[in-house]
């Protein structure tokens, strides 16, 4: 029983140490730059006010009528209206026909940035809606961006 307890303690310490190292190494950011949104529910109101806030000018964009085969790009502009550095750690589209490029550097409070989204209509037709899931050190941790287009097949 003592052996089992000792093994569990050693593994727990190793897991804690590896998490601590990983946070310090995330893109060269300081540990204080990274906040865990999943635990924000248990934060005090005072601490929650310290989190970054991502405020988009718009979260939906309609390309309108497009001809099949066109590659279209739109930049979703945002501002960090929070109190600490904003770090976007993921930006994933719902399918391979849409890609997104978020900023790699942290966005300081009051600064702006953009996420560039490119839609390739080559294998699409009709009314199309694509979503981009943006993950950041905010609460809530995810924001959904949406693009739409009405793709017509050339005759």
Coordinates of C-alpha atoms in Angstrom, one line a residue:
X1 CA 0.0 0.0 0.0
X2 CA 2.9 2.4 0.8
X3 CA 4.5 1.6 -2.5
X4 CA 1.3 2.4 -4.4
X5 CA 0.9 5.7 -2.4
X6 CA 4.5 6.6 -3.2
X7 CA 4.1 5.9 -6.9
X8 CA 0.9 8.0 -7.0
X9 CA 2.7 10.9 -5.3
X10 CA 5.7 10.7 -7.7
X11 CA 3.4 10.6 -10.8
X12 CA 1.4 13.6 -9.5
X13 CA 4.5 15.6 -8.9
X14 CA 5.8 14.8 -12.4
X15 CA 2.5 15.8 -14.0
X16 CA 2.4 19.0 -12.0
X17 CA 6.0 19.8 -13.0
X18 CA 5.4 19.1 -16.7
X19 CA 2.3 21.3 -16.8
X20 CA 4.2 24.1 -15.1
X21 CA 7.1 23.8 -17.7
X22 CA 4.7 23.7 -20.6
X23 CA 2.9 27.0 -19.5
X24 CA 6.2 28.8 -19.3
X25 CA 7.2 27.6 -22.8
X26 CA 4.0 28.4 -24.7
X27 CA 5.3 30.5 -27.5
X28 CA 7.7 32.2 -25.2
X29 CA 4.9 33.9 -23.2
X30 CA 5.2 34.4 -19.5
X31 CA 3.0 32.1 -17.4
X32 CA 1.1 35.3 -16.3
X33 CA 0.0 35.8 -19.9
X34 CA -1.9 32.5 -20.0
X35 CA -5.1 32.1 -18.1
X36 CA -7.1 29.0 -18.0
X37 CA -10.7 29.8 -19.2
X38 CA -12.0 26.4 -18.1
X39 CA -11.5 27.4 -14.4
X40 CA -12.9 30.9 -14.9
X41 CA -16.2 29.8 -13.4
X42 CA -14.5 29.5 -10.0
X43 CA -12.7 32.8 -10.2
X44 CA -13.7 35.8 -8.1
X45 CA -15.2 38.7 -9.9
X46 CA -12.1 40.7 -9.3
X47 CA -9.9 38.0 -10.9
X48 CA -12.3 37.5 -13.8
X49 CA -12.0 41.2 -14.7
X50 CA -8.3 40.6 -15.4
X51 CA -9.0 38.2 -18.3
X52 CA -8.6 39.4 -21.9
X53 CA -11.8 40.0 -23.9
X54 CA -12.0 39.5 -27.6
X55 CA -14.5 41.9 -29.2
X56 CA -15.1 41.3 -32.9
X57 CA -16.4 44.1 -35.2
X58 CA -18.7 41.3 -36.7
X59 CA -18.8 37.5 -36.3
X60 CA -20.7 36.8 -39.5
X61 CA -19.8 37.7 -43.1
X62 CA -21.7 37.0 -46.3
X63 CA -19.7 36.8 -49.5
X64 CA -23.0 37.0 -51.5
X65 CA -23.2 35.5 -55.0
X66 CA -20.0 33.7 -56.1
X67 CA -19.1 31.5 -59.0
X68 CA -17.9 28.0 -58.2
X69 CA -14.1 27.9 -58.2
X70 CA -13.5 31.4 -56.7
X71 CA -11.2 31.7 -53.7
X72 CA -12.5 34.4 -51.4
X73 CA -10.9 36.1 -48.4
X74 CA -12.2 38.1 -45.5
X75 CA -10.5 39.5 -42.4
X76 CA -12.5 39.4 -39.1
X77 CA -11.2 42.4 -37.2
X78 CA -11.2 42.4 -33.4
X79 CA -9.9 44.3 -30.4
X80 CA -8.7 43.1 -27.0
X81 CA -11.0 45.1 -24.7
X82 CA -9.8 43.2 -21.6
X83 CA -7.2 43.8 -19.0
X84 CA -4.4 41.3 -20.0
X85 CA -2.7 40.0 -23.1
X86 CA -5.0 38.1 -25.5
X87 CA -3.5 34.8 -26.9
X88 CA -5.4 33.1 -29.7
X89 CA -4.2 29.4 -29.6
X90 CA -6.4 27.9 -32.3
X91 CA -8.6 28.9 -35.2
X92 CA -10.2 25.9 -36.9
X93 CA -12.7 25.7 -39.8
X94 CA -15.5 23.1 -40.1
X95 CA -14.1 21.8 -43.4
X96 CA -11.0 21.7 -45.6
X97 CA -12.4 24.3 -48.1
X98 CA -12.0 27.0 -45.4
X99 CA -8.7 28.1 -43.8
X100 CA -8.0 30.7 -41.2
X101 CA -4.9 32.6 -40.1
X102 CA -4.9 34.1 -36.6
X103 CA -2.2 36.4 -35.2
X104 CA 0.7 34.6 -33.6
X105 CA 1.8 37.3 -31.2
X106 CA -0.2 38.2 -28.1
X107 CA -2.6 41.2 -28.5
X108 CA -2.1 43.7 -25.7
X109 CA -5.1 45.3 -24.0
X110 CA -6.5 48.0 -26.3
X111 CA -4.7 46.7 -29.4
X112 CA -6.5 45.3 -32.5
X113 CA -5.9 42.3 -34.7
X114 CA -7.5 40.2 -37.4
X115 CA -8.2 36.6 -38.3
X116 CA -8.0 36.1 -42.1
X117 CA -10.4 33.5 -43.4
X118 CA -10.1 32.1 -47.0
X119 CA -13.0 30.1 -48.6
X120 CA -12.4 28.0 -51.7
X121 CA -15.7 27.4 -53.5
X122 CA -14.4 24.9 -56.0
X123 CA -16.3 21.9 -54.6
X124 CA -19.3 23.8 -53.3
X125 CA -22.7 24.7 -54.7
X126 CA -25.8 26.5 -53.5
X127 CA -26.1 28.2 -50.1
X128 CA -23.0 27.4 -48.1
X129 CA -22.3 28.2 -44.4
X130 CA -18.9 27.6 -42.8
X131 CA -17.9 28.1 -39.2
X132 CA -14.5 28.9 -37.7
X133 CA -14.0 28.1 -34.1
X134 CA -11.6 30.5 -32.4
X135 CA -9.9 29.4 -29.2
X136 CA -8.4 32.0 -26.9
X137 CA -7.5 32.6 -23.3
X138 CA -10.8 34.3 -22.7
X139 CA -14.0 33.4 -21.0
X140 CA -15.8 31.7 -22.7
X141 CA -12.8 30.1 -24.3
X142 CA -14.3 29.8 -27.8
X143 CA -15.9 32.2 -30.3
X144 CA -17.6 31.1 -33.5
X145 CA -17.1 33.1 -36.7
X146 CA -19.4 32.3 -39.6
X147 CA -19.1 32.9 -43.4
X148 CA -21.8 32.3 -45.9
X149 CA -22.0 32.4 -49.7
X150 CA -24.4 31.4 -52.5
X151 CA -22.2 29.4 -54.9
X152 CA -23.5 29.1 -58.5
X153 CA -22.1 26.5 -60.9
X154 CA -20.8 28.0 -64.2
X155 CA -22.7 27.0 -67.3

